[in-house]
Short mmCIF file of C-alpha atoms in Angstrom, two decimals:
data_model
loop_
_atom_site.label_atom_id
_atom_site.label_comp_id
_atom_site.label_asym_id
_atom_site.label_seq_id
_atom_site.Cartn_x
_atom_site.Cartn_y
_atom_site.Cartn_z
CA MET R 1 -0.94 -45.92 -4.56
CA LYS R 2 -2.46 -45.25 -1.77
CA ARG R 3 -3.64 -41.57 -1.49
CA ILE R 4 -2.18 -39.60 1.33
CA LEU R 5 -4.48 -37.08 2.82
CA ARG R 6 -4.25 -34.59 5.48
CA ARG R 7 -6.80 -32.72 7.13
CA THR R 8 -6.63 -30.22 9.67
CA ALA R 9 -8.67 -30.07 12.69
CA ALA R 10 -11.00 -27.32 13.88
CA ALA R 11 -10.71 -26.82 17.92
CA VAL R 12 -14.23 -26.67 18.97
CA LEU R 13 -14.94 -24.81 22.39
CA THR R 14 -17.88 -25.83 24.16
CA LEU R 15 -20.12 -23.44 26.47
CA SER R 16 -21.16 -26.32 28.69
CA VAL R 17 -17.37 -26.49 30.13
CA PHE R 18 -16.97 -23.85 32.59
CA PHE R 19 -13.48 -24.79 34.30
CA LEU R 20 -11.44 -26.82 31.86
CA SER R 21 -8.36 -27.14 34.40
CA GLY R 22 -6.11 -25.03 36.92
CA CYS R 23 -5.13 -22.61 33.99
CA SER R 24 -8.24 -22.88 31.87
CA GLU R 25 -10.08 -19.53 30.64
CA LEU R 26 -14.03 -19.52 31.73
CA SER R 27 -16.15 -20.56 28.43
CA GLY R 28 -19.12 -19.18 27.60
CA LEU R 29 -18.37 -15.41 28.14
CA ASP R 30 -17.14 -14.94 24.73
CA ALA R 31 -18.72 -12.23 23.16
CA GLN R 32 -16.34 -9.04 22.61
CA THR R 33 -19.44 -6.92 24.22
CA LEU R 34 -21.74 -9.18 25.92
CA MET R 35 -24.64 -6.91 26.90
CA SER R 36 -26.54 -9.41 29.03
CA PRO R 37 -25.21 -11.73 31.73
CA PRO R 38 -24.23 -15.60 30.57
CA ARG R 39 -27.22 -17.60 31.82
CA THR R 40 -25.69 -21.09 30.84
CA THR R 41 -24.88 -21.60 34.28
CA ALA R 42 -25.14 -20.01 37.68
CA ASP R 43 -21.41 -19.76 37.73
CA ARG R 44 -20.97 -17.46 34.84
CA GLU R 45 -24.01 -15.54 35.72
CA ALA R 46 -22.48 -15.26 39.41
CA VAL R 47 -19.08 -13.74 38.03
CA TYR R 48 -20.60 -11.65 35.52
CA ARG R 49 -22.93 -9.89 38.44
CA LEU R 50 -19.87 -9.22 40.46
CA LEU R 51 -18.23 -7.58 37.46
CA GLN R 52 -20.89 -5.37 37.21
CA GLY R 53 -20.57 -4.06 41.11
CA GLY R 54 -23.93 -3.92 42.15
CA SER R 55 -25.04 -1.61 38.75
CA ASP R 56 -27.91 -2.58 36.56
CA GLU R 57 -26.09 -1.23 33.65
CA PRO R 58 -24.44 -4.06 31.12
CA VAL R 59 -20.62 -4.53 31.39
CA SER R 60 -18.70 -4.57 28.30
CA LEU R 61 -15.79 -7.33 28.47
CA VAL R 62 -12.37 -6.88 27.40
CA TYR R 63 -9.88 -9.36 25.60
CA PRO R 64 -6.71 -9.44 25.91
CA LYS R 65 -5.24 -8.45 22.28
CA ASN R 66 -2.10 -10.53 22.29
CA GLY R 67 -0.39 -13.45 23.92
CA ASP R 68 -1.40 -16.96 25.10
CA HIS R 69 -4.59 -15.89 27.36
CA ARG R 70 -7.31 -14.15 25.18
CA SER R 71 -10.50 -14.71 27.30
CA ALA R 72 -11.87 -11.93 29.20
CA VAL R 73 -12.45 -14.05 32.21
CA ILE R 74 -9.41 -16.23 32.93
CA SER R 75 -9.02 -18.84 35.58
CA ARG R 76 -5.82 -19.97 37.36
CA ASP R 77 -4.62 -20.96 40.91
CA LEU R 78 -3.17 -17.69 42.38
CA ASN R 79 -2.82 -18.93 45.71
CA GLY R 80 -1.37 -22.24 46.02
CA ASP R 81 -4.69 -23.90 47.67
CA GLY R 82 -5.45 -25.89 44.47
CA THR R 83 -9.16 -24.27 43.78
CA ALA R 84 -8.66 -21.78 40.49
CA GLU R 85 -9.57 -18.14 40.92
CA ALA R 86 -11.05 -15.87 38.42
CA VAL R 87 -9.48 -12.40 36.89
CA GLY R 88 -11.86 -10.67 34.92
CA PHE R 89 -11.26 -7.68 32.68
CA TYR R 90 -13.87 -5.45 31.78
CA VAL R 91 -15.31 -1.53 31.09
CA PRO R 92 -16.67 -0.74 34.36
CA PRO R 93 -20.21 1.04 34.67
CA GLU R 94 -20.13 5.00 34.30
CA ALA R 95 -16.33 5.08 34.71
CA ALA R 96 -13.30 5.75 31.92
CA GLY R 97 -10.61 3.22 31.54
CA LEU R 98 -10.64 -0.63 32.31
CA ALA R 99 -11.11 -2.52 35.42
CA MET R 100 -9.50 -5.85 36.47
CA GLN R 101 -11.38 -7.71 39.02
CA VAL R 102 -10.09 -10.63 40.95
CA LEU R 103 -12.36 -13.36 42.34
CA MET R 104 -12.62 -16.43 44.26
CA LYS R 105 -14.98 -19.13 45.76
CA ASP R 106 -15.37 -19.13 49.37
CA GLY R 107 -16.67 -22.26 51.94
CA GLU R 108 -20.31 -22.10 50.30
CA SER R 109 -18.88 -22.50 46.92
CA ALA R 110 -20.08 -18.48 46.31
CA TRP R 111 -18.11 -16.50 44.31
CA ARG R 112 -17.06 -13.25 45.64
CA SER R 113 -14.67 -10.38 44.93
CA ILE R 114 -11.31 -9.96 46.62
CA GLY R 115 -9.94 -6.90 44.65
CA THR R 116 -10.74 -4.54 41.97
CA PHE R 117 -7.89 -2.45 40.00
CA SER R 118 -8.47 0.06 37.40
CA SER R 119 -6.26 1.31 34.72
CA ALA R 120 -6.54 4.64 32.45
CA ALA R 121 -5.53 2.26 29.55
CA SER R 122 -7.71 1.64 26.39
CA GLN R 123 -7.16 -1.99 26.17
CA VAL R 124 -5.58 -5.38 27.54
CA ASP R 125 -2.69 -5.84 25.73
CA LYS R 126 -1.41 -9.27 26.89
CA VAL R 127 -1.63 -11.35 30.20
CA PHE R 128 1.26 -13.45 31.75
CA PHE R 129 1.22 -15.99 34.98
CA GLY R 130 4.84 -16.61 36.69
CA ASP R 131 6.22 -16.78 39.79
CA LEU R 132 8.17 -13.35 40.44
CA ASN R 133 9.08 -13.62 43.85
CA GLY R 134 10.02 -17.66 44.40
CA ASP R 135 7.28 -17.96 46.95
CA GLY R 136 5.92 -20.79 44.96
CA THR R 137 2.88 -19.30 44.03
CA GLU R 138 1.69 -17.51 40.51
CA GLU R 139 1.70 -13.60 40.11
CA VAL R 140 -0.85 -12.09 37.14
CA VAL R 141 1.11 -9.86 35.04
CA VAL R 142 -0.94 -7.36 32.83
CA GLY R 143 0.17 -4.94 29.79
CA TRP R 144 -2.10 -2.01 29.76
CA GLY R 145 -1.66 -0.16 26.76
CA ASP R 146 -3.25 2.83 24.95
CA PRO R 147 -2.62 2.79 20.79
CA GLN R 148 -4.02 6.31 20.67
CA THR R 149 -0.78 7.55 22.77
CA SER R 150 1.43 4.69 22.02
CA THR R 151 1.99 4.00 25.57
CA ALA R 152 1.85 0.78 27.53
CA GLY R 153 2.86 -0.37 31.14
CA ALA R 154 2.91 -3.74 32.76
CA SER R 155 1.36 -3.94 36.16
CA ALA R 156 1.65 -7.18 38.64
CA TYR R 157 -0.80 -8.45 40.75
CA ARG R 158 -0.69 -11.12 43.52
CA VAL R 159 -2.93 -13.17 45.67
CA THR R 160 -2.20 -14.00 49.39
CA GLY R 161 -4.75 -16.05 51.18
CA GLU R 162 -8.04 -14.21 50.21
CA SER R 163 -6.70 -10.94 49.52
CA ALA R 164 -5.64 -9.55 46.05
CA ALA R 165 -2.97 -6.40 45.82
CA GLU R 166 -1.18 -4.66 43.32
CA LEU R 167 2.64 -5.30 43.65
CA PHE R 168 4.20 -2.55 41.37
CA SER R 169 3.77 0.98 42.69
CA ALA R 170 3.91 2.39 39.17
CA PRO R 171 3.73 0.24 35.87
CA VAL R 172 6.83 -0.50 33.96
CA PRO R 173 6.54 1.17 30.49
CA TYR R 174 7.35 -1.29 27.47
CA SER R 175 7.04 -1.20 23.48
CA GLU R 176 7.13 -5.08 24.08
CA MET R 177 7.22 -7.33 26.90
CA LEU R 178 7.88 -11.01 27.90
CA LEU R 179 7.53 -13.05 31.28
CA THR R 180 10.82 -15.09 31.11
CA ASP R 181 13.19 -17.32 33.01
CA PHE R 182 16.48 -16.58 31.46
CA ASP R 183 18.83 -18.07 34.25
CA GLU R 184 16.21 -21.41 34.57
CA ASP R 185 16.27 -20.68 38.51
CA GLY R 186 12.44 -20.99 38.19
CA ILE R 187 11.45 -17.74 39.23
CA SER R 188 10.20 -15.41 36.14
CA GLU R 189 11.71 -11.96 35.16
CA LEU R 190 10.27 -9.54 33.09
CA PHE R 191 11.91 -8.57 30.16
CA VAL R 192 10.56 -5.44 28.35
CA LEU R 193 11.70 -3.80 25.05
CA ASP R 194 11.90 -0.52 23.73
CA VAL R 195 12.38 1.06 20.34
CA ALA R 196 14.30 4.17 19.00
CA VAL R 197 11.72 7.00 18.33
CA PRO R 198 12.47 9.02 15.57
CA GLY R 199 12.56 12.90 16.61
CA THR R 200 13.07 11.89 20.62
CA ALA R 201 16.34 13.67 21.37
CA GLY R 202 18.82 12.32 24.13
CA GLU R 203 21.98 13.57 24.92
CA GLU R 204 23.75 15.75 22.21
CA GLY R 205 20.33 15.97 20.32
CA GLU R 206 20.86 12.23 19.23
CA THR R 207 18.11 9.51 19.55
CA PRO R 208 18.16 7.40 22.65
CA ALA R 209 19.53 3.78 21.93
CA PRO R 210 16.78 1.31 22.24
CA LEU R 211 17.32 -0.98 25.35
CA GLY R 212 15.92 -4.24 26.18
CA SER R 213 15.87 -4.40 30.13
CA LEU R 214 15.27 -7.04 32.75
CA TYR R 215 13.32 -6.37 35.64
CA ARG R 216 13.49 -8.58 38.98
CA PHE R 217 11.42 -8.25 41.67
CA ASN R 218 12.13 -6.77 45.07
CA GLY R 219 9.51 -6.10 47.61
CA GLU R 220 6.96 -4.08 46.04
CA ASN R 221 8.49 -2.90 43.08
CA PRO R 222 10.58 -4.42 40.29
CA TYR R 223 14.16 -3.34 39.57
CA VAL R 224 16.35 -3.06 36.63
CA ASP R 225 18.94 -6.17 36.97
CA SER R 226 20.35 -5.92 33.12
CA THR R 227 20.09 -3.76 30.01
CA VAL R 228 21.00 -4.68 26.61
CA PRO R 229 21.25 -2.39 23.75
CA LEU R 230 18.59 -3.31 20.80
CA ASP R 231 18.71 -2.71 17.00
CA LEU R 232 18.74 0.63 16.27
CA SER R 233 16.78 0.21 12.66
CA VAL R 234 13.46 -1.25 14.62
CA THR R 235 10.81 1.11 14.70
CA ARG R 236 8.47 -1.91 15.68
CA TYR R 237 8.09 -5.58 16.74
CA SER R 238 5.77 -8.01 14.98
CA THR R 239 6.43 -11.20 17.44
CA VAL R 240 8.09 -11.57 20.55
CA GLN R 241 8.85 -15.14 22.34
CA PHE R 242 10.69 -16.94 24.87
CA ALA R 243 11.72 -20.11 23.32
CA ARG R 244 14.24 -22.80 23.15
CA LEU R 245 17.04 -22.15 20.46
CA ASP R 246 20.01 -24.52 20.13
CA GLY R 247 20.09 -27.53 22.46
CA SER R 248 18.68 -26.63 25.98
CA VAL R 249 19.43 -22.72 25.47
CA ARG R 250 16.64 -20.54 25.81
CA ALA R 251 16.18 -16.82 24.64
CA ALA R 252 14.22 -14.26 23.66
CA ILE R 253 13.70 -14.47 20.11
CA LEU R 254 12.47 -10.71 18.59
CA ASP R 255 11.46 -10.22 15.01
CA GLY R 256 10.62 -6.66 13.98
CA TYR R 257 10.27 -4.03 10.96
CA ARG R 258 12.46 -1.40 10.16
CA ALA R 259 11.23 1.96 8.84
CA ASP R 260 11.80 0.58 5.60
CA GLY R 261 9.56 -2.54 5.99
CA HIS R 262 12.33 -5.06 5.94
CA MET R 263 12.29 -7.43 8.95
CA ILE R 264 14.65 -8.65 11.06
CA THR R 265 15.58 -11.07 14.11
CA GLN R 266 17.38 -10.42 17.20
CA VAL R 267 18.16 -12.92 19.95
CA ILE R 268 18.76 -11.94 23.46
CA GLY R 269 20.47 -14.18 25.69
CA LEU R 270 22.53 -14.30 28.90
CA GLU R 271 26.53 -14.57 28.96
CA LEU R 272 28.36 -17.15 30.40
CA ASN R 273 28.36 -15.48 33.55
CA GLY R 274 24.81 -15.99 34.31
CA LYS R 275 23.60 -12.49 34.89
CA THR R 276 24.59 -10.03 31.85
CA LEU R 277 22.43 -9.94 28.84
CA ASN R 278 23.62 -10.21 25.13
CA ALA R 279 22.54 -9.62 21.81
CA PRO R 280 24.66 -10.89 19.31
CA LEU R 281 22.09 -10.36 16.06
CA SER R 282 21.25 -6.54 17.25
CA ASN R 283 22.88 -3.90 14.93
CA LEU R 284 24.31 -0.92 17.14
CA SER R 285 25.05 1.21 14.12
CA ALA R 286 23.02 2.71 11.36
CA ASP R 287 25.01 1.25 8.48
CA ALA R 288 25.42 -2.20 10.10
CA VAL R 289 24.00 -5.20 8.24
CA ASN R 290 21.76 -7.84 10.15
CA PRO R 291 22.23 -11.40 8.17
CA THR R 292 18.33 -12.39 9.05
CA ASP R 293 17.34 -8.99 7.04
CA ARG R 294 14.40 -10.02 4.79
CA VAL R 295 12.37 -8.00 2.00
CA PRO R 296 8.74 -7.00 2.84
CA ALA R 297 7.79 -9.58 0.66
CA VAL R 298 8.76 -12.23 2.96
CA SER R 299 8.59 -10.57 6.15
CA VAL R 300 7.91 -13.83 8.09
CA THR R 301 8.53 -14.47 11.57
CA SER R 302 10.73 -16.99 13.62
CA ARG R 303 9.33 -20.36 14.34
CA ASP R 304 9.63 -24.31 14.83
CA ILE R 305 9.56 -24.92 11.33
CA ASN R 306 10.56 -28.64 11.26
CA GLY R 307 8.77 -29.93 14.68
CA ASP R 308 12.00 -30.35 16.73
CA GLY R 309 11.25 -27.98 19.55
CA ALA R 310 13.26 -25.56 18.71
CA VAL R 311 12.74 -22.25 16.91
CA GLU R 312 14.24 -21.56 13.81
CA ILE R 313 15.17 -18.19 12.05
CA PRO R 314 14.24 -17.09 8.81
CA SER R 315 16.57 -15.60 6.21
CA ALA R 316 15.81 -14.82 2.67
CA ALA R 317 17.46 -14.70 -0.87
CA PRO R 318 16.54 -14.32 -4.29
CA ALA R 319 15.64 -17.72 -5.88
CA LEU R 320 17.92 -18.20 -8.66
CA SER R 321 15.39 -18.89 -11.21
CA TRP R 322 15.20 -20.64 -14.63
CA GLY R 323 13.18 -17.42 -16.54
CA ASP R 324 12.18 -14.48 -15.23
CA PRO R 325 11.34 -14.78 -11.50
CA PRO R 326 8.12 -13.66 -9.81
CA THR R 327 8.25 -10.58 -7.77
CA ASP R 328 5.96 -11.63 -5.12
CA SER R 329 7.12 -13.85 -2.22
CA THR R 330 7.55 -17.06 -4.11
CA GLY R 331 10.82 -15.25 -6.07
CA TYR R 332 12.60 -15.82 -2.76
CA ILE R 333 14.06 -18.87 -0.92
CA VAL R 334 13.49 -18.46 2.65
CA THR R 335 15.79 -20.44 5.01
CA TRP R 336 15.44 -21.51 8.27
CA ASN R 337 18.47 -21.44 10.63
CA THR R 338 19.23 -22.86 13.85
CA TYR R 339 21.34 -20.28 16.08
CA ARG R 340 24.26 -21.85 17.26
CA ALA R 341 24.76 -19.87 21.08
CA GLY R 342 28.17 -21.32 21.55
CA THR R 343 29.51 -19.82 18.13
CA GLY R 344 26.88 -17.06 17.26
CA GLN R 345 26.67 -18.50 14.00
CA MET R 346 23.31 -19.51 12.18
CA ALA R 347 23.31 -22.83 10.42
CA PRO R 348 20.85 -23.62 7.79
CA SER R 349 18.54 -26.32 8.40
CA VAL R 350 15.42 -26.13 5.89
CA ARG R 351 14.78 -24.33 2.82
CA SER R 352 11.21 -23.11 1.76
CA ILE R 353 9.34 -21.44 -0.74
CA ILE R 354 6.36 -19.20 0.96
CA ASN R 355 3.03 -17.98 -0.92
CA SER R 356 2.16 -14.86 1.31
CA SER R 357 -0.33 -13.74 -0.75
CA GLU R 358 -2.14 -17.78 -0.35
CA ASN R 359 -0.78 -18.17 2.94
CA TYR R 360 1.28 -21.19 2.72
CA LEU R 361 4.66 -22.44 2.87
CA VAL R 362 6.07 -25.43 1.24
CA ARG R 363 9.49 -26.80 2.47
CA LEU R 364 11.85 -27.94 -0.27
CA PRO R 365 13.27 -31.58 -0.34
CA GLU R 366 16.86 -31.68 0.85
CA ASP R 367 18.06 -33.28 -2.15
CA GLY R 368 20.96 -30.96 -3.45
CA GLU R 369 18.80 -29.61 -6.43
CA SER R 370 18.27 -26.14 -7.09
CA TYR R 371 14.88 -25.40 -6.61
CA ALA R 372 12.49 -22.22 -8.22
CA CYS R 373 9.05 -21.40 -8.16
CA ALA R 374 6.42 -20.03 -11.19
CA ASN R 375 3.38 -18.63 -9.51
CA ASP R 376 0.57 -18.14 -11.99
CA THR R 377 -2.15 -15.81 -9.67
CA VAL R 378 -4.93 -16.29 -12.13
CA THR R 379 -5.04 -20.11 -12.02
CA ARG R 380 -3.79 -19.76 -8.24
CA THR R 381 -0.89 -22.38 -8.88
CA ALA R 382 2.46 -22.36 -7.72
CA THR R 383 4.41 -24.62 -9.88
CA PHE R 384 7.77 -26.11 -8.18
CA TYR R 385 10.82 -27.05 -10.48
CA THR R 386 14.31 -27.92 -10.58
CA PHE R 387 17.27 -26.88 -13.06
CA THR R 388 21.14 -27.04 -13.55
CA GLY R 389 21.36 -23.86 -15.14
CA ARG R 390 19.70 -21.20 -17.61
CA SER R 391 20.75 -23.40 -20.55
CA SER R 392 19.49 -26.30 -19.24
CA ALA R 393 15.55 -27.79 -19.41
CA LEU R 394 13.67 -27.31 -16.11
CA LYS R 395 11.97 -29.95 -14.37
CA ASN R 396 8.53 -29.48 -12.80
CA VAL R 397 8.50 -31.52 -9.62
CA PHE R 398 5.37 -30.63 -7.98
CA SER R 399 2.45 -27.78 -7.55
CA VAL R 400 0.20 -26.31 -5.36
CA THR R 401 -3.37 -24.83 -5.98
CA VAL R 402 -5.78 -22.73 -4.05
CA PHE R 403 -9.24 -23.76 -4.44
CA THR R 404 -12.48 -21.75 -3.18
CA GLU R 405 -14.79 -23.82 -1.02
CA GLU R 406 -17.22 -23.74 -3.97
CA ALA R 407 -15.04 -24.68 -6.42
CA TRP R 408 -13.34 -27.59 -4.35
CA GLU R 409 -16.82 -29.33 -4.18
CA THR R 410 -16.76 -29.78 -7.83
CA LYS R 411 -13.08 -30.99 -7.63
CA ARG R 412 -13.14 -33.20 -4.71
CA ASP R 413 -14.53 -35.94 -6.39
CA ALA R 414 -12.50 -35.83 -9.69
CA LEU R 415 -8.93 -36.13 -8.26
CA ALA R 416 -6.54 -37.68 -10.41
CA GLU R 417 -4.10 -40.38 -8.96
CA ASN R 418 -1.46 -37.57 -8.74
CA GLU R 419 -3.50 -35.15 -7.16
CA PHE R 420 -3.73 -34.58 -3.10
CA PHE R 421 -5.94 -32.53 -0.89
CA LEU R 422 -3.47 -30.79 1.61
CA SER R 423 -5.48 -28.63 3.72
CA GLY R 424 -8.49 -26.43 4.26
CA VAL R 425 -8.63 -23.26 6.01
CA ALA R 426 -10.42 -19.88 6.10
CA GLY R 427 -12.20 -20.00 2.78
CA ARG R 428 -9.13 -21.86 0.84
CA VAL R 429 -8.36 -25.32 0.34
CA TYR R 430 -5.10 -26.43 -0.94
CA MET R 431 -4.18 -29.14 -3.54
CA MET R 432 -0.89 -30.62 -4.42
CA THR R 433 -0.14 -32.05 -7.79
CA VAL R 434 2.87 -34.62 -8.06
CA LEU R 435 4.05 -33.81 -11.54
CA ASP R 436 7.54 -35.76 -11.71
CA SER R 437 7.07 -39.30 -12.06
CA ALA R 438 10.21 -40.27 -9.92
CA TRP R 439 8.27 -38.55 -7.16
CA ARG R 440 5.29 -40.60 -7.10
CA THR R 441 6.23 -43.58 -5.19
CA GLU R 442 4.33 -43.48 -1.89
CA GLU R 443 7.17 -42.74 0.29
CA ARG R 444 8.19 -39.95 -1.93
CA THR R 445 4.61 -38.38 -2.08
CA ALA R 446 4.80 -38.67 1.72
CA GLN R 447 7.98 -36.32 1.70
CA LEU R 448 6.32 -33.55 -0.62
CA LEU R 449 3.05 -33.40 1.18
CA ALA R 450 4.53 -33.19 4.69
CA GLY R 451 6.46 -30.24 3.43
CA PHE R 452 3.23 -28.03 2.89
CA SER R 453 1.77 -26.17 5.71
CA VAL R 454 -0.48 -22.80 6.19
CA LEU R 455 1.55 -20.11 6.90
CA ASN R 456 -0.59 -18.06 9.56
CA GLU R 457 -3.62 -20.17 10.85
#
């Protein structure tokens, strides 16, 4: 039988590329605290000198902590002229807080600054780009944060012609934020979340209910167009994303932690009127049960698990094991559900078992069998088996073994016919062994191998 191998590809960033595209990031400025100007190209050195602001003191670049844009210097066409401007984040010399500088090239292709903006924050939380006012060009939305005070605020900046300006008179406070287009009109909205803060008294001494607020842009300031109550039990958010759910429906998907460590998922969408937000999975009372509730051992976040372009929402239940079930994540069946916006129901799509300590996930075959896992943490081997009942014999179907890179160098040249390399990530090498002879055809083995994925790369 032909051996089936799947290898992961590593992304390589080359320092020789300055602008990859209109939405690329400036490469070469990639040290967390760059203490000397980048001299690989004249462009990089010019940008760095402008960030110094005429000072001879070195500038520490600041990298966004979250989101899709993680570079300290990001290139983007912000005025619609077809040429990318640059946005740089840094600690200004001999000044408190952080700064953001917007730069553009003049007719002589020389870089110059067109706006510098400061913040008292200690970190850049995340950066978004989107058209807030419908003029066809993108604005920059920056989340400025201060972990020590647990505060964050979103500001927006616009480039018009050859000048940059701040749009909001004051940052919009948030616990988490997203740039969205709920109504799909081509204009971005700012969706911000807050959480219930124990001990913060509102009217009649009660903790204020957490809200999701949808901001639209009007002139020089955003205004709240709609709000929606959020789950009372969430104390912090893990991931927030704006993505497709069922069919063409797009929504904000919020994975958050409760105080007891359990994770839940909320879905925020628009009512049929296209104006009012709803949150069908959010609990508005302390004793309500969220159907997505999952114990700390399986605190996995929502994702597109089957490659269909839609995000599935996880739920978890203890596996019906033949023997004593594992006490770690492998003792649970994680079901990935498609959220049906029309009915407000979740439809099971994929069953899986995750191994959190070894950072992988296995999608279980949809063959109607009851699957469970026996996890040997000493040999780092998880064996997946089927059974029909406690009184019946179990059948081992396949196993996943984790090797160190050094141990794999010895093993790789001595693979048996039923052993297959899966992936190598962050010092771990994964191998699958097909134990059930009925699964040793090329087609069925390929099905098992395709079910494996690294959990968090």
